[in-house]
Amino acid sequence: MRTQDAQVLVLRALADGPLHGYAINAVIEKLTGNRLGAGSLYGALTRLETKQLVEHVAGSGRQRPVRLTATGREMLDRELRSMARMSGSIFETAVPGPVGYLDRVAATDAARAYKKVMADALAARPGQTVLDVGCGPGTDLRAVAEAVSPTGTVIGLDADPEMIETARERTADLPRVKVRQGDVHALDLDDDTVDGARTDRVLQNVTDPVKALAELLRVLRPGGRLVTGEPDWDSLAIDYPDLEVSRSYTRHLTDRIVRNGVIGRQLARLATATGFVVSQVVPVTTVFRDVESADQILGLQRNTERAVAAGYLTTRDAQRWLAHLADEPFLAAVTLYVVVAEAT
């Protein structure tokens, strides 16, 4: 870890009050998942004390707590305000609600493009029973219901009560749509009862993708089709002159924000190992040329701030990064993989 990174982490750890060395490292571990080595920690403390940004609390004993000085707190607050001020007019600062976010994504050209690929691959037919795992607020239930016709059945499954309530409201006029709360790791369905199943950006968030795939294989009839659309967040490329900063932003997103950040590239292998026969893999790459449109999907400022707190970016790098993204021509791209598999 670079010297400046260690100093920023120590300052952030001390933001809520005095701490001794062990406690500082405990806070840093909570923020980043890793502790600083003894040399990095005490080297950072020494440099910060020399700059009069931190000071030891008066007292006795070997483990005297350290606190921010007025200068140190002012500097930390100034840098955070500067970051927010530079980006606030362009980037969203509030986290959107889950239903609103999913509705927003579904309305984009990028989502319409990959959802069409998924619908064509699923090829739901009249009379079939189709399972939509992680149906969210019912985004795709109506389209699937139209494909299976009144003689078929659509089962929407989600773990979130808010999503379930919204999906039920949106499909109340479709008696062939059944919306249930449930867990993809333990589907409340009998073996061999489903003709088709789909997941749309769901397996990136589950605890155990392999167990989820095994459950989907269990409930699908032999020859039944599974269509999954999952992103590979490690493919996220954002144009920026300092390639390492851009890579650090993507690495943080993949490592810390998304549970299964590279599930898109893994799906074909995992599905095959589970017992599916993978017949098709279709990459769908989204290119963003407008920073505000990209921010609505990527949460650029929010995730940059989280990357700073986790030690992936320095405050100075983050400020320059956000300023560049806001002011210069913008380009970003990320790939989602649609994987088509048949149950054996």
Coordinates of N, CA and C in Angstrom, one line a residue, residues 2-201:
R2 N 0.5 2.2 -0.8 CA 1.3 3.5 -0.9 C 1.1 4.3 0.4
T3 N 2.2 5.1 0.7 CA 2.2 5.8 2.0 C 1.0 6.7 2.1
Q4 N 0.6 7.4 1.1 CA -0.5 8.3 1.2 C -1.8 7.6 1.5
D5 N -2.0 6.4 0.9 CA -3.2 5.6 1.2 C -3.3 5.2 2.7
A6 N -2.1 4.8 3.3 CA -2.1 4.5 4.7 C -2.5 5.7 5.6
Q7 N -2.0 6.8 5.2 CA -2.3 8.0 6.0 C -3.8 8.4 5.9
V8 N -4.3 8.3 4.7 CA -5.8 8.6 4.6 C -6.6 7.6 5.4
L9 N -6.3 6.3 5.4 CA -7.0 5.4 6.1 C -6.9 5.6 7.6
V10 N -5.8 6.1 8.1 CA -5.6 6.4 9.5 C -6.5 7.6 9.9
L11 N -6.5 8.6 9.0 CA -7.3 9.8 9.3 C -8.8 9.4 9.3
R12 N -9.2 8.6 8.4 CA -10.6 8.2 8.4 C -11.0 7.4 9.6
A13 N -10.0 6.6 10.1 CA -10.3 5.7 11.3 C -10.5 6.6 12.5
L14 N -9.8 7.8 12.5 CA -9.8 8.6 13.7 C -10.9 9.7 13.6
A15 N -11.8 9.6 12.5 CA -12.8 10.7 12.3 C -13.8 10.7 13.5
D16 N -14.1 9.6 14.1 CA -15.1 9.5 15.1 C -14.6 9.7 16.6
G17 N -13.2 9.9 16.7 CA -12.7 10.0 18.1 C -11.4 9.4 18.3
P18 N -10.7 9.6 19.4 CA -9.4 9.0 19.7 C -9.4 7.5 19.7
L19 N -8.3 6.9 19.2 CA -8.1 5.5 19.2 C -6.6 5.2 19.4
H20 N -6.3 4.0 20.0 CA -4.9 3.6 20.0 C -4.7 2.7 18.8
G21 N -3.4 2.3 18.6 CA -3.0 1.7 17.4 C -3.8 0.4 17.0
Y22 N -4.1 -0.5 18.0 CA -4.8 -1.7 17.7 C -6.2 -1.3 17.2
A23 N -6.9 -0.4 17.9 CA -8.2 0.0 17.5 C -8.3 0.7 16.1
I24 N -7.2 1.5 15.9 CA -7.2 2.1 14.5 C -7.1 1.0 13.4
N25 N -6.4 0.0 13.7 CA -6.2 -1.1 12.7 C -7.5 -1.9 12.6
A26 N -8.3 -2.0 13.7 CA -9.5 -2.7 13.7 C -10.5 -1.9 12.8
V27 N -10.6 -0.6 12.9 CA -11.4 0.2 12.0 C -11.0 0.1 10.6
I28 N -9.7 0.2 10.3 CA -9.3 0.0 9.0 C -9.6 -1.3 8.4
E29 N -9.5 -2.4 9.2 CA -9.9 -3.7 8.7 C -11.4 -3.7 8.4
K30 N -12.2 -3.0 9.2 CA -13.7 -3.0 8.9 C -13.9 -2.3 7.6
L31 N -13.2 -1.2 7.3 CA -13.4 -0.4 6.1 C -12.9 -1.1 4.9
T32 N -11.8 -1.8 5.0 CA -11.1 -2.4 3.8 C -11.0 -3.9 3.7
G33 N -11.2 -4.5 4.9 CA -11.1 -6.0 4.9 C -9.7 -6.4 5.2
N34 N -8.7 -5.5 5.3 CA -7.3 -5.8 5.6 C -6.8 -4.9 6.6
R35 N -5.8 -5.4 7.4 CA -5.1 -4.5 8.3 C -3.8 -4.0 7.7
L36 N -3.4 -2.9 8.2 CA -2.1 -2.3 7.8 C -1.0 -3.1 8.6
G37 N 0.1 -3.3 8.0 CA 1.3 -3.9 8.7 C 1.7 -2.9 9.8
A38 N 2.4 -3.5 10.8 CA 2.9 -2.6 11.9 C 3.7 -1.4 11.4
G39 N 4.6 -1.7 10.4 CA 5.4 -0.6 9.9 C 4.6 0.4 9.1
S40 N 3.7 0.0 8.4 CA 2.8 1.0 7.6 C 2.0 1.8 8.6
L41 N 1.4 1.1 9.6 CA 0.6 1.9 10.5 C 1.3 2.9 11.3
Y42 N 2.4 2.5 11.9 CA 3.2 3.4 12.8 C 4.0 4.4 12.0
G43 N 4.3 4.0 10.7 CA 5.0 5.0 9.8 C 4.0 6.1 9.5
A44 N 2.7 5.7 9.2 CA 1.7 6.7 8.8 C 1.4 7.6 10.0
L45 N 1.3 7.0 11.2 CA 1.1 7.8 12.4 C 2.2 8.8 12.6
T46 N 3.4 8.4 12.4 CA 4.6 9.3 12.6 C 4.5 10.5 11.6
R47 N 4.3 10.2 10.4 CA 4.2 11.2 9.3 C 3.0 12.2 9.6
L48 N 1.9 11.6 10.0 CA 0.8 12.5 10.3 C 1.0 13.4 11.5
E49 N 1.7 12.9 12.5 CA 2.1 13.7 13.7 C 3.1 14.8 13.3
T50 N 4.0 14.4 12.4 CA 5.0 15.4 12.0 C 4.3 16.6 11.3
K51 N 3.2 16.2 10.5 CA 2.4 17.3 9.8 C 1.4 18.0 10.7
Q52 N 1.4 17.6 12.0 CA 0.5 18.1 13.0 C -1.0 17.9 12.6
L53 N -1.2 16.7 12.0 CA -2.6 16.3 11.7 C -3.2 15.4 12.7
V54 N -2.3 14.7 13.5 CA -2.8 13.9 14.6 C -1.9 14.2 15.8
E55 N -2.4 13.9 17.0 CA -1.6 14.0 18.2 C -2.0 13.0 19.2
H56 N -1.1 12.7 20.1 CA -1.4 11.7 21.2 C -2.2 12.4 22.3
V57 N -3.1 11.7 22.9 CA -3.9 12.2 24.0 C -3.0 12.1 25.2
A58 N -3.0 13.1 26.0 CA -2.2 13.2 27.2 C -2.7 12.0 28.2
G59 N -1.7 11.4 28.8 CA -2.0 10.3 29.7 C -0.8 9.4 29.9
S60 N -1.0 8.3 30.6 CA 0.1 7.4 30.9 C -0.2 6.1 30.2
G61 N 0.8 5.2 30.2 CA 0.6 3.9 29.6 C 1.2 3.8 28.3
R62 N 1.4 2.5 27.8 CA 2.1 2.3 26.6 C 1.2 2.5 25.4
Q63 N -0.1 2.4 25.5 CA -1.0 2.6 24.4 C -1.8 3.9 24.5
R64 N -1.1 5.0 24.3 CA -1.8 6.3 24.4 C -2.6 6.5 23.2
P65 N -3.9 6.8 23.3 CA -4.7 7.0 22.1 C -4.2 8.2 21.3
V66 N -4.6 8.2 20.0 CA -4.2 9.2 19.1 C -5.5 9.8 18.6
R67 N -5.5 11.1 18.4 CA -6.7 11.8 17.9 C -6.3 12.8 16.8
L68 N -7.3 13.2 16.0 CA -7.1 14.2 15.0 C -6.9 15.5 15.7
T69 N -6.0 16.3 15.2 CA -5.9 17.7 15.6 C -7.0 18.5 14.9
A70 N -7.1 19.8 15.3 CA -8.1 20.6 14.6 C -7.7 20.8 13.1
T71 N -6.4 20.8 12.9 CA -5.9 21.0 11.5 C -6.2 19.7 10.7
G72 N -6.0 18.5 11.4 CA -6.2 17.3 10.7 C -7.7 17.1 10.3
R73 N -8.6 17.5 11.3 CA -10.0 17.3 11.0 C -10.4 18.3 9.9
E74 N -9.9 19.5 9.9 CA -10.2 20.5 8.9 C -9.8 20.0 7.5
M75 N -8.6 19.4 7.5 CA -8.1 18.9 6.2 C -9.0 17.8 5.7
L76 N -9.3 16.9 6.5 CA -10.2 15.7 6.1 C -11.5 16.2 5.6
D77 N -12.2 17.1 6.4 CA -13.5 17.7 6.0 C -13.4 18.5 4.7
R78 N -12.3 19.2 4.6 CA -12.1 20.0 3.3 C -12.0 19.2 2.1
E79 N -11.3 18.1 2.2 CA -11.1 17.2 1.0 C -12.4 16.5 0.7
L80 N -13.2 16.1 1.7 CA -14.4 15.4 1.4 C -15.4 16.4 0.8
R81 N -15.4 17.6 1.3 CA -16.3 18.7 0.8 C -15.9 19.0 -0.7
S82 N -14.6 19.1 -0.9 CA -14.1 19.4 -2.2 C -14.6 18.3 -3.2
M83 N -14.5 17.0 -2.8 CA -14.9 15.9 -3.7 C -16.4 16.1 -4.0
A84 N -17.2 16.3 -3.0 CA -18.6 16.4 -3.2 C -19.0 17.6 -4.1
R85 N -18.3 18.7 -3.8 CA -18.6 20.0 -4.6 C -18.2 19.8 -6.1
M86 N -17.1 19.2 -6.4 CA -16.7 19.0 -7.7 C -17.7 18.2 -8.5
S87 N -18.3 17.2 -7.8 CA -19.1 16.2 -8.6 C -20.6 16.3 -8.3
G88 N -21.0 17.1 -7.3 CA -22.4 17.1 -6.9 C -23.3 17.6 -8.0
S89 N -22.9 18.4 -8.9 CA -23.8 18.9 -9.9 C -24.0 17.9 -11.0
I90 N -23.1 16.9 -11.1 CA -23.2 15.9 -12.2 C -23.6 14.6 -11.6
F91 N -23.1 14.1 -10.5 CA -23.3 12.8 -10.0 C -24.4 12.8 -8.9
E92 N -25.1 11.7 -8.9 CA -26.0 11.4 -7.8 C -25.3 11.2 -6.5
T93 N -25.8 11.7 -5.4 CA -25.2 11.5 -4.1 C -26.1 10.6 -3.3
A94 N -27.4 10.6 -3.5 CA -28.3 9.7 -2.8 C -28.4 8.3 -3.4
V95 N -28.5 7.3 -2.6 CA -28.7 6.0 -3.1 C -30.2 5.8 -3.5
P96 N -30.5 5.5 -4.8 CA -31.9 5.3 -5.2 C -32.5 4.1 -4.5
G97 N -33.8 4.1 -4.4 CA -34.5 2.9 -3.8 C -34.4 1.8 -4.8
P98 N -34.5 0.5 -4.2 CA -34.3 -0.7 -5.1 C -35.3 -0.8 -6.2
V99 N -36.6 -0.5 -6.0 CA -37.5 -0.6 -7.0 C -37.3 0.5 -8.1
G100 N -37.0 1.7 -7.7 CA -36.7 2.8 -8.6 C -35.5 2.5 -9.4
Y101 N -34.5 1.9 -8.8 CA -33.2 1.6 -9.5 C -33.5 0.6 -10.6
L102 N -34.2 -0.5 -10.2 CA -34.5 -1.6 -11.2 C -35.3 -1.0 -12.4
D103 N -36.3 -0.2 -12.1 CA -37.1 0.4 -13.1 C -36.3 1.3 -14.0
R104 N -35.3 2.0 -13.4 CA -34.5 2.9 -14.2 C -33.6 2.1 -15.2
V105 N -33.0 1.0 -14.6 CA -32.2 0.2 -15.5 C -33.0 -0.4 -16.6
A106 N -34.2 -0.9 -16.3 CA -35.0 -1.6 -17.3 C -35.4 -0.7 -18.5
A107 N -35.4 0.6 -18.2 CA -35.8 1.6 -19.2 C -34.7 2.0 -20.1
T108 N -33.5 1.6 -19.9 CA -32.4 2.0 -20.7 C -32.3 1.2 -22.0
D109 N -31.7 1.7 -23.0 CA -31.5 1.0 -24.3 C -30.7 -0.3 -24.1
A110 N -29.7 -0.2 -23.2 CA -28.8 -1.3 -22.9 C -29.6 -2.5 -22.3
A111 N -30.5 -2.2 -21.4 CA -31.3 -3.3 -20.8 C -32.3 -3.9 -21.8
R112 N -32.9 -3.0 -22.6 CA -33.8 -3.5 -23.7 C -33.1 -4.4 -24.6
A113 N -31.8 -4.1 -24.9 CA -31.0 -4.9 -25.9 C -30.8 -6.3 -25.3
Y114 N -30.3 -6.4 -24.1 CA -30.0 -7.8 -23.6 C -31.2 -8.5 -23.2
K115 N -32.3 -7.8 -22.8 CA -33.5 -8.5 -22.5 C -34.1 -9.1 -23.7
K116 N -34.0 -8.5 -24.8 CA -34.5 -9.1 -26.1 C -33.7 -10.4 -26.4
V117 N -32.4 -10.3 -26.2 CA -31.6 -11.5 -26.5 C -32.1 -12.6 -25.5
M118 N -32.4 -12.3 -24.3 CA -32.8 -13.3 -23.3 C -34.2 -13.9 -23.7
A119 N -35.1 -13.0 -24.1 CA -36.5 -13.4 -24.5 C -36.4 -14.3 -25.7
D120 N -35.6 -14.0 -26.7 CA -35.5 -14.8 -27.9 C -34.9 -16.2 -27.5
A121 N -33.9 -16.2 -26.6 CA -33.3 -17.5 -26.3 C -34.2 -18.3 -25.4
L122 N -35.0 -17.7 -24.5 CA -36.0 -18.5 -23.7 C -37.1 -19.1 -24.6
A123 N -37.5 -18.4 -25.6 CA -38.5 -18.9 -26.5 C -39.7 -19.5 -25.8
A124 N -40.3 -18.8 -24.8 CA -41.4 -19.4 -24.1 C -42.6 -19.5 -25.1
R125 N -43.3 -20.6 -24.9 CA -44.4 -21.0 -25.8 C -45.8 -21.1 -25.0
P126 N -46.9 -21.0 -25.7 CA -48.2 -21.2 -25.1 C -48.3 -22.5 -24.3
G127 N -48.8 -22.4 -23.1 CA -49.0 -23.6 -22.3 C -47.9 -24.0 -21.4
Q128 N -46.7 -23.3 -21.5 CA -45.6 -23.7 -20.7 C -45.6 -23.0 -19.3
T129 N -44.9 -23.6 -18.4 CA -44.7 -23.0 -17.1 C -43.3 -22.5 -17.0
V130 N -43.2 -21.2 -16.8 CA -41.9 -20.5 -16.8 C -41.6 -19.8 -15.5
L131 N -40.4 -20.0 -14.9 CA -40.0 -19.5 -13.6 C -39.1 -18.3 -13.9
D132 N -39.4 -17.1 -13.3 CA -38.6 -15.9 -13.3 C -38.0 -15.7 -11.9
V133 N -36.7 -16.2 -11.7 CA -36.1 -16.1 -10.4 C -35.5 -14.7 -10.2
G134 N -35.8 -14.1 -9.1 CA -35.4 -12.7 -8.9 C -36.2 -11.8 -9.8
C135 N -37.5 -11.9 -9.8 CA -38.3 -11.2 -10.7 C -38.4 -9.7 -10.4
G136 N -37.9 -9.3 -9.2 CA -37.9 -7.9 -8.8 C -39.3 -7.3 -8.8
P137 N -39.5 -6.1 -9.3 CA -40.8 -5.5 -9.2 C -41.7 -5.9 -10.4
G138 N -41.4 -7.1 -10.9 CA -42.2 -7.6 -12.0 C -41.9 -7.1 -13.4
T139 N -40.6 -6.7 -13.6 CA -40.2 -6.0 -14.8 C -40.5 -6.8 -16.0
D140 N -40.3 -8.1 -16.0 CA -40.4 -9.0 -17.2 C -41.6 -9.9 -17.1
L141 N -42.3 -9.9 -16.1 CA -43.4 -10.9 -15.9 C -44.5 -10.8 -17.0
R142 N -44.8 -9.6 -17.3 CA -45.9 -9.4 -18.3 C -45.5 -9.9 -19.7
A143 N -44.3 -9.7 -20.1 CA -43.8 -10.1 -21.4 C -43.8 -11.7 -21.4
V144 N -43.3 -12.3 -20.3 CA -43.3 -13.7 -20.3 C -44.7 -14.3 -20.3
A145 N -45.6 -13.6 -19.6 CA -47.0 -14.1 -19.5 C -47.7 -14.0 -20.9
E146 N -47.4 -13.0 -21.7 CA -47.9 -12.9 -23.0 C -47.4 -14.1 -23.9
A147 N -46.1 -14.5 -23.7 CA -45.6 -15.6 -24.5 C -46.2 -16.9 -24.2
V148 N -46.5 -17.2 -22.9 CA -47.1 -18.5 -22.5 C -48.6 -18.5 -22.7
S149 N -49.2 -17.3 -22.9 CA -50.6 -17.2 -23.2 C -51.5 -17.6 -22.0
P150 N -52.8 -17.4 -22.0 CA -53.6 -17.8 -20.8 C -53.5 -19.3 -20.5
T151 N -53.0 -20.1 -21.4 CA -53.0 -21.5 -21.0 C -51.7 -21.9 -20.3
G152 N -50.8 -20.9 -20.1 CA -49.5 -21.2 -19.4 C -49.5 -20.6 -18.0
T153 N -48.4 -20.7 -17.4 CA -48.2 -20.2 -16.0 C -46.8 -19.6 -15.9
V154 N -46.8 -18.4 -15.2 CA -45.5 -17.7 -15.0 C -45.4 -17.6 -13.5
I155 N -44.3 -18.1 -12.9 CA -44.0 -18.0 -11.5 C -42.9 -17.0 -11.3
G156 N -43.2 -15.9 -10.6 CA -42.2 -14.9 -10.3 C -41.7 -15.1 -8.8
L157 N -40.4 -15.2 -8.6 CA -39.9 -15.5 -7.3 C -38.9 -14.4 -7.0
D158 N -39.0 -13.9 -5.7 CA -38.0 -12.9 -5.2 C -37.9 -13.0 -3.7
A159 N -36.8 -12.6 -3.2 CA -36.6 -12.7 -1.7 C -37.0 -11.5 -1.0
D160 N -37.2 -10.4 -1.7 CA -37.5 -9.1 -1.1 C -39.0 -8.8 -1.0
P161 N -39.6 -8.6 0.2 CA -41.0 -8.4 0.3 C -41.5 -7.2 -0.5
E162 N -40.7 -6.1 -0.5 CA -41.1 -4.9 -1.3 C -41.2 -5.3 -2.8
M163 N -40.3 -6.0 -3.3 CA -40.4 -6.4 -4.7 C -41.6 -7.3 -5.0
I164 N -41.9 -8.2 -4.0 CA -43.0 -9.1 -4.2 C -44.3 -8.3 -4.2
E165 N -44.5 -7.3 -3.3 CA -45.7 -6.5 -3.3 C -45.9 -5.7 -4.5
T166 N -44.8 -5.1 -5.0 CA -44.9 -4.3 -6.3 C -45.2 -5.2 -7.5
A167 N -44.5 -6.4 -7.6 CA -44.8 -7.3 -8.7 C -46.2 -7.8 -8.7
R168 N -46.7 -8.0 -7.5 CA -48.1 -8.5 -7.5 C -49.1 -7.4 -7.9
E169 N -48.8 -6.2 -7.5 CA -49.7 -5.0 -7.9 C -49.6 -4.9 -9.4
R170 N -48.4 -5.0 -10.0 CA -48.3 -4.8 -11.4 C -48.8 -5.9 -12.3
T171 N -49.0 -7.0 -11.7 CA -49.5 -8.2 -12.5 C -50.9 -8.6 -12.0
A172 N -51.6 -7.8 -11.3 CA -52.9 -8.2 -10.7 C -53.9 -8.6 -11.7
D173 N -53.8 -8.0 -12.9 CA -54.7 -8.4 -14.0 C -54.4 -9.6 -14.8
L174 N -53.3 -10.3 -14.3 CA -52.9 -11.5 -15.0 C -52.9 -12.7 -14.1
P175 N -54.1 -13.4 -14.1 CA -54.2 -14.5 -13.2 C -53.2 -15.7 -13.4
R176 N -52.6 -15.7 -14.6 CA -51.7 -16.8 -14.9 C -50.3 -16.5 -14.3
V177 N -50.1 -15.3 -13.7 CA -48.8 -15.0 -13.1 C -49.0 -15.2 -11.6
K178 N -48.1 -16.0 -11.0 CA -48.1 -16.3 -9.6 C -46.8 -15.7 -9.0
V179 N -46.9 -14.8 -8.1 CA -45.7 -14.2 -7.5 C -45.5 -14.7 -6.1
R180 N -44.3 -15.2 -5.8 CA -44.0 -15.8 -4.5 C -42.7 -15.2 -3.9
Q181 N -42.7 -15.2 -2.6 CA -41.4 -14.9 -1.9 C -40.7 -16.2 -1.7
G182 N -39.4 -16.2 -2.0 CA -38.7 -17.5 -1.9 C -37.2 -17.3 -2.1
D183 N -36.4 -18.4 -1.9 CA -35.0 -18.4 -2.0 C -34.5 -19.3 -3.1
V184 N -33.7 -18.8 -4.0 CA -33.3 -19.6 -5.2 C -32.4 -20.8 -4.7
H185 N -31.9 -20.7 -3.5 CA -31.1 -21.8 -3.0 C -31.9 -23.0 -2.5
A186 N -33.2 -22.7 -2.3 CA -34.1 -23.8 -1.8 C -35.5 -23.5 -2.4
L187 N -35.7 -23.8 -3.7 CA -36.9 -23.5 -4.4 C -38.1 -24.3 -3.9
D188 N -39.2 -23.7 -3.6 CA -40.4 -24.4 -3.1 C -41.2 -24.9 -4.3
L189 N -40.6 -25.8 -5.1 CA -41.2 -26.3 -6.3 C -40.8 -27.8 -6.4
D190 N -41.7 -28.6 -6.9 CA -41.3 -30.0 -7.1 C -40.3 -30.2 -8.2
D191 N -39.7 -31.4 -8.2 CA -38.8 -31.7 -9.3 C -39.5 -31.8 -10.6
D192 N -38.8 -31.4 -11.7 CA -39.3 -31.6 -13.1 C -40.6 -30.9 -13.3
T193 N -40.9 -29.7 -12.8 CA -42.2 -29.1 -13.0 C -42.2 -27.8 -13.8
V194 N -41.0 -27.4 -14.3 CA -40.9 -26.1 -15.0 C -40.3 -26.3 -16.4
D195 N -40.9 -25.7 -17.3 CA -40.4 -25.8 -18.7 C -39.3 -24.9 -19.1
G196 N -39.3 -23.7 -18.4 CA -38.2 -22.7 -18.7 C -38.0 -21.9 -17.5
A197 N -36.8 -21.3 -17.3 CA -36.4 -20.5 -16.2 C -35.5 -19.4 -16.7
R198 N -35.5 -18.3 -16.0 CA -34.6 -17.2 -16.3 C -34.1 -16.5 -15.1
T199 N -32.9 -16.0 -15.1 CA -32.4 -15.1 -14.1 C -31.8 -13.9 -14.8
D200 N -32.1 -12.7 -14.3 CA -31.6 -11.5 -14.9 C -30.9 -10.6 -13.8
R201 N -29.6 -10.7 -13.9 CA -28.7 -10.0 -12.9 C -29.0 -10.4 -11.5

